[in-house]
PDBQT receptor file of N, H, CA, C and O in Angstrom, charges set to zero:
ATOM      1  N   UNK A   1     -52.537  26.055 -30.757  1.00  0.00    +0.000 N 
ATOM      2  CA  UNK A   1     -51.138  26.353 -30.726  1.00  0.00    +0.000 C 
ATOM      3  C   UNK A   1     -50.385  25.222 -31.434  1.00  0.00    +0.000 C 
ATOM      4  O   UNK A   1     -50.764  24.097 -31.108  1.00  0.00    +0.000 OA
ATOM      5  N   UNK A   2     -49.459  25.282 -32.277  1.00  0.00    +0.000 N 
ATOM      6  H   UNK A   2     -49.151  26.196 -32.542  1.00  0.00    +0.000 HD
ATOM      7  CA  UNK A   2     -48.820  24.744 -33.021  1.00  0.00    +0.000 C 
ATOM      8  C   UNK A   2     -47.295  24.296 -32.086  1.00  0.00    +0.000 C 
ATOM      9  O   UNK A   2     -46.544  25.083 -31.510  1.00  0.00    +0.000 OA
ATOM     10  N   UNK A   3     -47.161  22.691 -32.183  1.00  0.00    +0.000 N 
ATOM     11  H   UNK A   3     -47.771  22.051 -32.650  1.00  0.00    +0.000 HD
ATOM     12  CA  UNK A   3     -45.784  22.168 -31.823  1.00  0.00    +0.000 C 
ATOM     13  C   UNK A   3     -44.820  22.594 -32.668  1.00  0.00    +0.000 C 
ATOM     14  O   UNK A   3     -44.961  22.528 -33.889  1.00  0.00    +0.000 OA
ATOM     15  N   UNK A   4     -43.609  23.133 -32.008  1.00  0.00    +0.000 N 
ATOM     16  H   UNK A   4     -43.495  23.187 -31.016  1.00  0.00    +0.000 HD
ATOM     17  CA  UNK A   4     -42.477  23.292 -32.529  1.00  0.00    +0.000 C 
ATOM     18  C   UNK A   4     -41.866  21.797 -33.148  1.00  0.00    +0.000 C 
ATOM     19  O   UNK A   4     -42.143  20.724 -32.614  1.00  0.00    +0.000 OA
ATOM     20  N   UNK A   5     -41.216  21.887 -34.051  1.00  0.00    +0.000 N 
ATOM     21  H   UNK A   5     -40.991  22.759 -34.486  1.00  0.00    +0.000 HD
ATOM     22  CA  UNK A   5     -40.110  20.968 -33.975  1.00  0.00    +0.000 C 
ATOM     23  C   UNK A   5     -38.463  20.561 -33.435  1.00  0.00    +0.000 C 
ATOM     24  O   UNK A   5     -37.419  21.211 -33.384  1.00  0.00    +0.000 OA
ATOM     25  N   UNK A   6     -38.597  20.052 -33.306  1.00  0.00    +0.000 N 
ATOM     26  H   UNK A   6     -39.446  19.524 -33.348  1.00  0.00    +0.000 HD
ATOM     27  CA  UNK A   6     -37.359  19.963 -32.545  1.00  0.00    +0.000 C 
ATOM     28  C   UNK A   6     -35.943  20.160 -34.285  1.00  0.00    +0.000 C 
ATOM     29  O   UNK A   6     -36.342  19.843 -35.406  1.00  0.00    +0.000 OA
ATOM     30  N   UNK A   7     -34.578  20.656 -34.081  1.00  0.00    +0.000 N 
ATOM     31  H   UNK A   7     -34.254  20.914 -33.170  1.00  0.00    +0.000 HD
ATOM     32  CA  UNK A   7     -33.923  21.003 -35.178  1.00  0.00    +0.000 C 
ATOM     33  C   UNK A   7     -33.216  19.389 -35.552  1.00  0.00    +0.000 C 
ATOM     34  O   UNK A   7     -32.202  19.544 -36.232  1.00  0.00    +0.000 OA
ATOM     35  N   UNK A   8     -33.443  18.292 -35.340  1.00  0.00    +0.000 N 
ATOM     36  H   UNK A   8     -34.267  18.167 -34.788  1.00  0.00    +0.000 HD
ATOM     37  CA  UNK A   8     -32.690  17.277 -35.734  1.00  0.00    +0.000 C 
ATOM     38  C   UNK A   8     -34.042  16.231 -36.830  1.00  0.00    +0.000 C 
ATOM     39  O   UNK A   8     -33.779  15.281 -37.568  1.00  0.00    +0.000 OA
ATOM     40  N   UNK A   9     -35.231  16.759 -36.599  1.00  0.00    +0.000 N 
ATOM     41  H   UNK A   9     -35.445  17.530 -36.000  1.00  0.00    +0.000 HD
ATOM     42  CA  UNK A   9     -36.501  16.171 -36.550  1.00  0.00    +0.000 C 
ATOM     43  C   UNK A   9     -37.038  14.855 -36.127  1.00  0.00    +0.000 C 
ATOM     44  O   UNK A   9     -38.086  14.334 -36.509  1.00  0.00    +0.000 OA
ATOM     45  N   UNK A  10     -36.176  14.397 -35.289  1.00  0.00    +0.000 N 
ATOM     46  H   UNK A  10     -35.325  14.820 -34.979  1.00  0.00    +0.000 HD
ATOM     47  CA  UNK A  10     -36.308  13.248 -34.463  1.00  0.00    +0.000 C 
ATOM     48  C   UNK A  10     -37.041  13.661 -33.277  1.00  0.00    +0.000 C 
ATOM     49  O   UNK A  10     -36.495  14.456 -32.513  1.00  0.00    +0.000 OA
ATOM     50  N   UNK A  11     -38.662  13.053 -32.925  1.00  0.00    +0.000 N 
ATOM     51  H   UNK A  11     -39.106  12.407 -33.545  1.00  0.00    +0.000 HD
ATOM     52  CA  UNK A  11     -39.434  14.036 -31.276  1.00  0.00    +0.000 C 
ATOM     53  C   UNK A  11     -38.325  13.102 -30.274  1.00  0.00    +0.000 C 
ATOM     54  O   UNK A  11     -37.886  11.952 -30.258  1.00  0.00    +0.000 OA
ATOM     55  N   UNK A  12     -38.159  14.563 -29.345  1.00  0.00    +0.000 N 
ATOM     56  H   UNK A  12     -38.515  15.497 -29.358  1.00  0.00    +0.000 HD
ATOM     57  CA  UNK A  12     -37.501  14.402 -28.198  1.00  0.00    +0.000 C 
ATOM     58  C   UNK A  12     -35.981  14.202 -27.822  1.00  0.00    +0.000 C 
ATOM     59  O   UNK A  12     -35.399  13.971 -26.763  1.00  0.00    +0.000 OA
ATOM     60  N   UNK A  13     -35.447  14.449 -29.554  1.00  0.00    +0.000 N 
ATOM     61  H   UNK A  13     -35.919  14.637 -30.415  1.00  0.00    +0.000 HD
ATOM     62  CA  UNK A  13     -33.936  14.501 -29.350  1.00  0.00    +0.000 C 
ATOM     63  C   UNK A  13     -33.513  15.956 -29.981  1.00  0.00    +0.000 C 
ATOM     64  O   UNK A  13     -33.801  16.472 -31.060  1.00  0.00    +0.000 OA
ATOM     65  N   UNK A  14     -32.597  16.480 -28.716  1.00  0.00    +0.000 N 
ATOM     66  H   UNK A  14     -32.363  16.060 -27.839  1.00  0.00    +0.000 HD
ATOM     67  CA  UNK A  14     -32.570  18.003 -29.501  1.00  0.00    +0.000 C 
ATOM     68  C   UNK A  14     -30.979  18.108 -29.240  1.00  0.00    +0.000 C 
ATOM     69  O   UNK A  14     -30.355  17.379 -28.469  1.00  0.00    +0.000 OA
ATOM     70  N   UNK A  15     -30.491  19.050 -29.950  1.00  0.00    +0.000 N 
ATOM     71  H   UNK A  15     -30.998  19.642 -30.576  1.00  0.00    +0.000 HD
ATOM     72  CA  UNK A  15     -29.129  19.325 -29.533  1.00  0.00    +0.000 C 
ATOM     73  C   UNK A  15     -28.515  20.305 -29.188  1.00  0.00    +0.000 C 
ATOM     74  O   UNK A  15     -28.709  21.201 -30.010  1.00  0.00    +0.000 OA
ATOM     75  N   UNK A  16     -27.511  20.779 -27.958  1.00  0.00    +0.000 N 
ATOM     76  H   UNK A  16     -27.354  20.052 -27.291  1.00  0.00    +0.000 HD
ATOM     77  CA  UNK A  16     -27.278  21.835 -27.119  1.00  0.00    +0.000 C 
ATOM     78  C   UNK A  16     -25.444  21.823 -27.674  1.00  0.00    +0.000 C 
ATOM     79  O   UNK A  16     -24.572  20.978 -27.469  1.00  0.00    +0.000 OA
ATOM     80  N   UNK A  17     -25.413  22.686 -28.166  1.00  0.00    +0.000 N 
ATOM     81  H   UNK A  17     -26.122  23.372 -28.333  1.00  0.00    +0.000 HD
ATOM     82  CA  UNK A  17     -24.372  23.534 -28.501  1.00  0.00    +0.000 C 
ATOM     83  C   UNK A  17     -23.690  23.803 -27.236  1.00  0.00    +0.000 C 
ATOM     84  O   UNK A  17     -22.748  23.026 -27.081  1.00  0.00    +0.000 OA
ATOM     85  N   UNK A  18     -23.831  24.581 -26.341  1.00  0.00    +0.000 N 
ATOM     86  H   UNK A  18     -24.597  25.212 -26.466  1.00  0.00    +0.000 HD
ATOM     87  CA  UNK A  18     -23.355  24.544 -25.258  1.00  0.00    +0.000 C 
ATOM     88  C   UNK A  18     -23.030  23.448 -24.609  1.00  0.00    +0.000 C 
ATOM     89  O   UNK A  18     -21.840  23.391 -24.302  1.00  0.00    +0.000 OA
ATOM     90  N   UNK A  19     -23.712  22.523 -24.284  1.00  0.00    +0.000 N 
ATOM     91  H   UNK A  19     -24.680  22.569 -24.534  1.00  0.00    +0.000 HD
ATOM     92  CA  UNK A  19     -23.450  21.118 -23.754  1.00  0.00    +0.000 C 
ATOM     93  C   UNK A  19     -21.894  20.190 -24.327  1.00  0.00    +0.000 C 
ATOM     94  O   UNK A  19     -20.965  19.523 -23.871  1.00  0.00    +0.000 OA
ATOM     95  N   UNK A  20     -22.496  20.784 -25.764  1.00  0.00    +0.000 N 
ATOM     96  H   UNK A  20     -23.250  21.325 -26.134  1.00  0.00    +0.000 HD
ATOM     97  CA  UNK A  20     -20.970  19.940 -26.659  1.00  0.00    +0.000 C 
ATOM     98  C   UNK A  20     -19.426  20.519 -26.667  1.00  0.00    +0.000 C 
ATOM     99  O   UNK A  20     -18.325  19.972 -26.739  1.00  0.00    +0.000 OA
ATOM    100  N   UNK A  21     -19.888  21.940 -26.553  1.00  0.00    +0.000 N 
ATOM    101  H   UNK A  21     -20.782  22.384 -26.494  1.00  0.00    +0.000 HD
ATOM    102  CA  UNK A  21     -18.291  22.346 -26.722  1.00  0.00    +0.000 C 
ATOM    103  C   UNK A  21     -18.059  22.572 -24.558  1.00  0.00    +0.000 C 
ATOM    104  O   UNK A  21     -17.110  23.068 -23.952  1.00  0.00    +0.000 OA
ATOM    105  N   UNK A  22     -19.095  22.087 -24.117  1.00  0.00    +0.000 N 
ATOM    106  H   UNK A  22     -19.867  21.683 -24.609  1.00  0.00    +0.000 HD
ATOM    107  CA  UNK A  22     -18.735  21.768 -22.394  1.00  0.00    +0.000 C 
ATOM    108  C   UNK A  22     -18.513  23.038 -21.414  1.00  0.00    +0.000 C 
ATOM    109  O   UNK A  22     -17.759  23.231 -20.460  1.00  0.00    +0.000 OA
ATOM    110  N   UNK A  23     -19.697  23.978 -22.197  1.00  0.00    +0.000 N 
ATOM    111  H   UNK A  23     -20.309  23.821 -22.972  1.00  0.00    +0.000 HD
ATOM    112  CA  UNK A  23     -19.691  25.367 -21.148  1.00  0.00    +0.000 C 
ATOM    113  C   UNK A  23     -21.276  24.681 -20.118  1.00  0.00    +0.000 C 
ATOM    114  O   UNK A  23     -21.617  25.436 -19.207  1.00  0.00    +0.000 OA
ATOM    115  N   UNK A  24     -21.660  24.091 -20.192  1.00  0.00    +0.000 N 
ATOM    116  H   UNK A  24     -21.383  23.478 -20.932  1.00  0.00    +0.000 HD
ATOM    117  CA  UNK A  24     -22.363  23.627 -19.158  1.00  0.00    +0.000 C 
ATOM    118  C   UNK A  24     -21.541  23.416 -18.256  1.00  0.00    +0.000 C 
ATOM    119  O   UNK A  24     -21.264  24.168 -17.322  1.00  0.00    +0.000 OA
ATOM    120  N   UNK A  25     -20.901  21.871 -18.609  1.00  0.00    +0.000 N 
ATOM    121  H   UNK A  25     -21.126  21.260 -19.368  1.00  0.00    +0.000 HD
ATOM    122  CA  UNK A  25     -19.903  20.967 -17.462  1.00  0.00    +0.000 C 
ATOM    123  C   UNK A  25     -19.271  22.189 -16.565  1.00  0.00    +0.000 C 
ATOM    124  O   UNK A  25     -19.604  22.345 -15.390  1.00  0.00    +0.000 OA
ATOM    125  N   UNK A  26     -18.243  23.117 -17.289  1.00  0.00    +0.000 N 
ATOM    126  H   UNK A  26     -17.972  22.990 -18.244  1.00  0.00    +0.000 HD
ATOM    127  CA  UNK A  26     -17.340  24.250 -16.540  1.00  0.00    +0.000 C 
ATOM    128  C   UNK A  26     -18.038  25.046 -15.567  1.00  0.00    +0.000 C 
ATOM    129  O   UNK A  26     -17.615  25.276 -14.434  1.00  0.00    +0.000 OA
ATOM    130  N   UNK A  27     -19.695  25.674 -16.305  1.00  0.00    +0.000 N 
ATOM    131  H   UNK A  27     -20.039  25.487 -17.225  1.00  0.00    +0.000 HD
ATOM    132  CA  UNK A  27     -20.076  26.786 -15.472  1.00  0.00    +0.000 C 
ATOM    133  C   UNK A  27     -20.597  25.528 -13.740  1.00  0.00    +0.000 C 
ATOM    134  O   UNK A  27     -20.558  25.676 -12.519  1.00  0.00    +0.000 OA
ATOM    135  N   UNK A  28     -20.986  24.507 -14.629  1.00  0.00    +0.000 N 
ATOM    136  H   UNK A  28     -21.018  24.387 -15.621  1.00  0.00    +0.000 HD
ATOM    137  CA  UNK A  28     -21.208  23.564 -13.283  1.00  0.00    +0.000 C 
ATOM    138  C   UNK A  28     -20.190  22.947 -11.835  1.00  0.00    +0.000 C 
ATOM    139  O   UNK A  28     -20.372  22.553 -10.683  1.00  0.00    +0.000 OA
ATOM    140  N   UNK A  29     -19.237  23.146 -12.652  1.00  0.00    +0.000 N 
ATOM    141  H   UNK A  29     -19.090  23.466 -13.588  1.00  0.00    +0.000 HD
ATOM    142  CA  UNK A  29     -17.614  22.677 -11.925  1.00  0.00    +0.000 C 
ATOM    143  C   UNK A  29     -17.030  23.993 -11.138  1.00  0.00    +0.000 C 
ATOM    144  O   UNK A  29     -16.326  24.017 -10.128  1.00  0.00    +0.000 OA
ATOM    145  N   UNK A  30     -17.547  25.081 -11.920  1.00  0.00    +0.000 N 
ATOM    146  H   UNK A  30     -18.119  25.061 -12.740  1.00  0.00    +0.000 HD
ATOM    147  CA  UNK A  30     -16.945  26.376 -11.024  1.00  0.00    +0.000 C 
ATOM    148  C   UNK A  30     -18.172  26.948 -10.014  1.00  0.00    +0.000 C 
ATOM    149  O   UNK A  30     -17.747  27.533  -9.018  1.00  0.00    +0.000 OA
ATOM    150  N   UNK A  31     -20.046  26.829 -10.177  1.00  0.00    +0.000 N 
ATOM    151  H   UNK A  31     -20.392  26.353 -10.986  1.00  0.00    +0.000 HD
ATOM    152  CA  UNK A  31     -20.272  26.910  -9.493  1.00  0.00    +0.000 C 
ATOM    153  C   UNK A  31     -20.602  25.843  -7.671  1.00  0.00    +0.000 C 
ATOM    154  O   UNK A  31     -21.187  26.059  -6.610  1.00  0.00    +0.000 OA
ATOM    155  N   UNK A  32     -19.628  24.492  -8.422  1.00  0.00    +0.000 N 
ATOM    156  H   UNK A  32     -19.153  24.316  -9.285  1.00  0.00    +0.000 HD
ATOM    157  CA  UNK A  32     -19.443  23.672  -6.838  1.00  0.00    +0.000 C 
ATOM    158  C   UNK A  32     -18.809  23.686  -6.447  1.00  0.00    +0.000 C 
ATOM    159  O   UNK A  32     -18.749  22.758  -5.640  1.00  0.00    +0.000 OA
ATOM    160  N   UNK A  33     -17.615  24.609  -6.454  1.00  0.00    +0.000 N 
ATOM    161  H   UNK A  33     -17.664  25.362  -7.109  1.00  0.00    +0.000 HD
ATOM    162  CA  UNK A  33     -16.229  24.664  -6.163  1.00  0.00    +0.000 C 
ATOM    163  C   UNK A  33     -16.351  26.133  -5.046  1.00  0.00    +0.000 C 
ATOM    164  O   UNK A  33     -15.888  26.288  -3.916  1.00  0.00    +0.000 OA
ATOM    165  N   UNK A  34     -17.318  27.231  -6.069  1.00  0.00    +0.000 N 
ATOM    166  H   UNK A  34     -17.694  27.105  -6.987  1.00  0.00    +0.000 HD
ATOM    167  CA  UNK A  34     -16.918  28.265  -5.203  1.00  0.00    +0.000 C 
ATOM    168  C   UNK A  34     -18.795  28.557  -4.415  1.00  0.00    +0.000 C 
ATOM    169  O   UNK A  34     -19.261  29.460  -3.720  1.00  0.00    +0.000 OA
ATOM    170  N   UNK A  35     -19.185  27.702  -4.802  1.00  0.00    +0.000 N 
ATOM    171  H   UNK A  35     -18.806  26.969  -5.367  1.00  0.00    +0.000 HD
ATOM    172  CA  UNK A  35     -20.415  27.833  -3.504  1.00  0.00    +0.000 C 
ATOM    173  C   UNK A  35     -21.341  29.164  -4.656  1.00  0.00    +0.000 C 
ATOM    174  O   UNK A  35     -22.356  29.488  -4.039  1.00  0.00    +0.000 OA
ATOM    175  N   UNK A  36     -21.287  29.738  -5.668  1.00  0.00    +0.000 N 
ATOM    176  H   UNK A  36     -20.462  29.475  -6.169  1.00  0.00    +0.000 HD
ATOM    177  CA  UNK A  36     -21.631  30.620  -6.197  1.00  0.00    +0.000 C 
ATOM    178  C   UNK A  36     -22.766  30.047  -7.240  1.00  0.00    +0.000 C 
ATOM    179  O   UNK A  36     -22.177  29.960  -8.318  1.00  0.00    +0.000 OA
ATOM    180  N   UNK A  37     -24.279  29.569  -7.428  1.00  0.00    +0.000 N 
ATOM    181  H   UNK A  37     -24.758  29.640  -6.553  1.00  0.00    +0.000 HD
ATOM    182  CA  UNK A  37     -24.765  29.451  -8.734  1.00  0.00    +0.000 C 
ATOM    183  C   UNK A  37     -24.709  30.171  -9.848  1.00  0.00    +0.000 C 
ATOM    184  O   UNK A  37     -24.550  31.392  -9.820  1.00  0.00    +0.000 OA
ATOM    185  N   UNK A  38     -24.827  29.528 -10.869  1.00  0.00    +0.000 N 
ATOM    186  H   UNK A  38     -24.956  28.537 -10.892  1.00  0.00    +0.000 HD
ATOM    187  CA  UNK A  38     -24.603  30.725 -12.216  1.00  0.00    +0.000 C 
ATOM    188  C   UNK A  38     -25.550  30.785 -13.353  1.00  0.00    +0.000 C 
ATOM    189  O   UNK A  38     -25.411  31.002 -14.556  1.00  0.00    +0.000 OA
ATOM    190  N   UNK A  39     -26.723  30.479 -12.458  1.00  0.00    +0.000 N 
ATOM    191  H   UNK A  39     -26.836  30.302 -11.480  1.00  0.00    +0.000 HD
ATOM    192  CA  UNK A  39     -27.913  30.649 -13.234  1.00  0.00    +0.000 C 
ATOM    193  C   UNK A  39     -28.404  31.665 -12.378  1.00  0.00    +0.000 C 
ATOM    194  O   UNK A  39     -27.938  31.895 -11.262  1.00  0.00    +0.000 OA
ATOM    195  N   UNK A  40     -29.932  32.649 -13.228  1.00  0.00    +0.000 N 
ATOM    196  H   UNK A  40     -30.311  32.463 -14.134  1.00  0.00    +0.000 HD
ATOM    197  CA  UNK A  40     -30.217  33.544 -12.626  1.00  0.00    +0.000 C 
ATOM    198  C   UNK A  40     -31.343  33.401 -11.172  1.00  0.00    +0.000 C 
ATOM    199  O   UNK A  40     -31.357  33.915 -10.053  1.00  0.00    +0.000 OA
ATOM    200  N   UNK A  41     -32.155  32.487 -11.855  1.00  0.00    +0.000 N 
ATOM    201  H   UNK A  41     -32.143  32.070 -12.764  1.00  0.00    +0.000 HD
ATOM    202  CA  UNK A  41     -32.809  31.996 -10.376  1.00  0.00    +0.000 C 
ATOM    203  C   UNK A  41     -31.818  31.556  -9.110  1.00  0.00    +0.000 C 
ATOM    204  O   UNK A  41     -32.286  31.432  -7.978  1.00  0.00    +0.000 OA
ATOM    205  N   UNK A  42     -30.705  31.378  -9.337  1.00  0.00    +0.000 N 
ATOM    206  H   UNK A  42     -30.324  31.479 -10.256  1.00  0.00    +0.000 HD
ATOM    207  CA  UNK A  42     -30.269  30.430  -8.191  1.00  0.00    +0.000 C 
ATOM    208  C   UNK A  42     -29.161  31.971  -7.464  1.00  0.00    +0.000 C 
ATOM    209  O   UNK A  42     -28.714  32.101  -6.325  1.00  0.00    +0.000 OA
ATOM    210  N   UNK A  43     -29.044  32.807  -8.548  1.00  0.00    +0.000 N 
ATOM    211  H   UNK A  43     -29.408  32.701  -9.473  1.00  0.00    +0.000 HD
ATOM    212  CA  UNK A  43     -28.019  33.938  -7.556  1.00  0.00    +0.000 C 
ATOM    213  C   UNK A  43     -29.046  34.504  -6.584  1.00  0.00    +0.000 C 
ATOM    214  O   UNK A  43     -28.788  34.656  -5.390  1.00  0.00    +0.000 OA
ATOM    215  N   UNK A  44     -30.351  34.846  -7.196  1.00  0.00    +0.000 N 
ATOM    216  H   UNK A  44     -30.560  34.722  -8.166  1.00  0.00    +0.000 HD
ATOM    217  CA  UNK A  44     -31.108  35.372  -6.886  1.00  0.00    +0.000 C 
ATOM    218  C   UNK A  44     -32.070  34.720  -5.636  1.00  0.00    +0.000 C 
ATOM    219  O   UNK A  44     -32.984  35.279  -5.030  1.00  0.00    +0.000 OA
ATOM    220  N   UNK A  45     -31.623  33.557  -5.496  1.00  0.00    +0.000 N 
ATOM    221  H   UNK A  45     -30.880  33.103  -5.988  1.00  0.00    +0.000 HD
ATOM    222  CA  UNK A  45     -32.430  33.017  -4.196  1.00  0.00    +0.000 C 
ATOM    223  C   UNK A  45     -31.534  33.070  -3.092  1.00  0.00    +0.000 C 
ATOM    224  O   UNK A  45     -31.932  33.248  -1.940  1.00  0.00    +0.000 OA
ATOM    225  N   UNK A  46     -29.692  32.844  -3.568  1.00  0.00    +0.000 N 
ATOM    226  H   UNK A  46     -29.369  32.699  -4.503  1.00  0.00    +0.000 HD
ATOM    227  CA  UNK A  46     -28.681  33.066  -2.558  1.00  0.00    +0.000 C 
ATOM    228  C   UNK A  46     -28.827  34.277  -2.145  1.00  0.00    +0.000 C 
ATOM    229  O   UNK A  46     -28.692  34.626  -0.972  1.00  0.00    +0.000 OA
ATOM    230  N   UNK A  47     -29.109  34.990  -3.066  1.00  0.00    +0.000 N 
ATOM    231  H   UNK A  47     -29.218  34.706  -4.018  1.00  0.00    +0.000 HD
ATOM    232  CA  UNK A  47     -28.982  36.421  -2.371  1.00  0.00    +0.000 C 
ATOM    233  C   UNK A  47     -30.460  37.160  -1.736  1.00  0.00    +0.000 C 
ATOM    234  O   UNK A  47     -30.619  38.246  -1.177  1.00  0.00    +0.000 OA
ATOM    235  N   UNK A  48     -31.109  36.433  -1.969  1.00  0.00    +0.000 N 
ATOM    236  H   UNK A  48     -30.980  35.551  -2.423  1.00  0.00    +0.000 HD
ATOM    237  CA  UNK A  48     -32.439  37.012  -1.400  1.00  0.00    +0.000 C 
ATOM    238  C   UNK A  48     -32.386  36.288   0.353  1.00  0.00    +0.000 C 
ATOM    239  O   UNK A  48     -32.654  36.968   1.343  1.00  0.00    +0.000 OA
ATOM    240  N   UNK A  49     -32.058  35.075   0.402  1.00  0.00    +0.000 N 
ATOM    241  H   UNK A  49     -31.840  34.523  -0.402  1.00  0.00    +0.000 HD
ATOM    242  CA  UNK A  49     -31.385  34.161   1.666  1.00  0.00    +0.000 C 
ATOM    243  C   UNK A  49     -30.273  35.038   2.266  1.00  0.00    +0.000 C 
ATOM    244  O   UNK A  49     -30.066  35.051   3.480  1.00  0.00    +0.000 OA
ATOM    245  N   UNK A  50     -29.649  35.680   1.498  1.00  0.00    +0.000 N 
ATOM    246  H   UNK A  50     -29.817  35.669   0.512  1.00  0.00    +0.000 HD
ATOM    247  CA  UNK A  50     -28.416  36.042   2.643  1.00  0.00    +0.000 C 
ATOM    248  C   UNK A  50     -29.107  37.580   3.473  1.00  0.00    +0.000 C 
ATOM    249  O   UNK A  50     -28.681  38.100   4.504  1.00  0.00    +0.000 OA
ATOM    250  N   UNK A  51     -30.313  38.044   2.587  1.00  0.00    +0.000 N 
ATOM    251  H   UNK A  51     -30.659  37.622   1.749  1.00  0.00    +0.000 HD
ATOM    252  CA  UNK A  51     -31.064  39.303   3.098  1.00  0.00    +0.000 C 
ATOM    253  C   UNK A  51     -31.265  39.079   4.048  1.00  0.00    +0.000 C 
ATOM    254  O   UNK A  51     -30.723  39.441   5.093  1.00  0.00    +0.000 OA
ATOM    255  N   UNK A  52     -32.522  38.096   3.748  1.00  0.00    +0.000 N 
ATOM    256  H   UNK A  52     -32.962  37.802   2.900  1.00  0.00    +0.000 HD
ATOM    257  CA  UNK A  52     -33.390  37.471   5.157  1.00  0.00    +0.000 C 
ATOM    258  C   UNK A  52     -32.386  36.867   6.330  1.00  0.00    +0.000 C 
ATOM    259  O   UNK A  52     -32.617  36.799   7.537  1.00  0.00    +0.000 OA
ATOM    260  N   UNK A  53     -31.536  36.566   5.812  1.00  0.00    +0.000 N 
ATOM    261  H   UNK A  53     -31.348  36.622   4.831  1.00  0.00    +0.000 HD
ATOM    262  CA  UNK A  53     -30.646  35.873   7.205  1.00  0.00    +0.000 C 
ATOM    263  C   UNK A  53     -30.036  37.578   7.649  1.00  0.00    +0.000 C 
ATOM    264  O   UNK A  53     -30.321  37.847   8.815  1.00  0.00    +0.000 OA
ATOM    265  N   UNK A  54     -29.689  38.089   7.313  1.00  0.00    +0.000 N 
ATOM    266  H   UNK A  54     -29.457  37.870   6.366  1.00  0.00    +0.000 HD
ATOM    267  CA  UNK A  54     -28.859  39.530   7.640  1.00  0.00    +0.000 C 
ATOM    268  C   UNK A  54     -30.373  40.193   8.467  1.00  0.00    +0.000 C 
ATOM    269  O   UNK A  54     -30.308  40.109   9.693  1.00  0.00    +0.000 OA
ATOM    270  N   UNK A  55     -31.212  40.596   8.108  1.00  0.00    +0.000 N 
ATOM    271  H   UNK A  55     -31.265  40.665   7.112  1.00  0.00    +0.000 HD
ATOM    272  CA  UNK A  55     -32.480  41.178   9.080  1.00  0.00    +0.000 C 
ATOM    273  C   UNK A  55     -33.128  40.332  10.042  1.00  0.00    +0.000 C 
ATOM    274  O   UNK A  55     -33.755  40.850  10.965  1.00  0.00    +0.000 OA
ATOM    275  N   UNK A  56     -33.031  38.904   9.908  1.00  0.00    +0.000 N 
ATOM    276  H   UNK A  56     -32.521  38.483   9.158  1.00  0.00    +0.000 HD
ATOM    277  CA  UNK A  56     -33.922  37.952  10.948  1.00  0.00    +0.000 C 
ATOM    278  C   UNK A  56     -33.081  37.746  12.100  1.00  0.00    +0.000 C 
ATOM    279  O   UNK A  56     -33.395  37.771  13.290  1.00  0.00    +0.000 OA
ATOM    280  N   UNK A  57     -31.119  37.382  11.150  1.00  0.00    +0.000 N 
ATOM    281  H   UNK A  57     -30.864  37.362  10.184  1.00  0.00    +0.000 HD
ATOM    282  CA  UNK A  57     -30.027  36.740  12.415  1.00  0.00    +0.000 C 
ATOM    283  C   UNK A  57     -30.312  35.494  12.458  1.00  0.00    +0.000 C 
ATOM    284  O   UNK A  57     -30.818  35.214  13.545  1.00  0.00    +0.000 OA
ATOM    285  N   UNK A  58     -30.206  34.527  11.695  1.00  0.00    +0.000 N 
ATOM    286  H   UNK A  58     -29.795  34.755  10.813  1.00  0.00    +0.000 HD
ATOM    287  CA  UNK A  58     -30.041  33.402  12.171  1.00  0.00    +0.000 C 
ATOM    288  C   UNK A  58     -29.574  32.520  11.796  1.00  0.00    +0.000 C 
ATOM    289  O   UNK A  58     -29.539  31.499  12.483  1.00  0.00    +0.000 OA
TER     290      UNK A  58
């Protein structure tokens, strides 16, 4: 299997578009504010948790 390169060609420095114009920072600031994650693993474990708490009770 063949290593990718990274797009700057420096190993181990890459650059996130998102990060720069600061839709990370926001989606991060709005999901600690309203208790909501906004990635897909993390809705999906709140809400698999709020199942199990709704059928167990506790």
């Amino acid at each position: 299997m063949r290593k990718r390169k990274s797009s700057t060609g420096i190993p181990g420095l890459s650059f996130s578009w998102k990060r720069a114009l600061g839709i990370t920072q926001a989606k991060q600031k709005i999901a600690r504010q309203t208790g909501i994650p906004t990635t897909k693993s993390g809705i999906e474990r709140k809400i698999g948790k709020m199942i199990l708490k709704s059928i167990f009770g506790k």
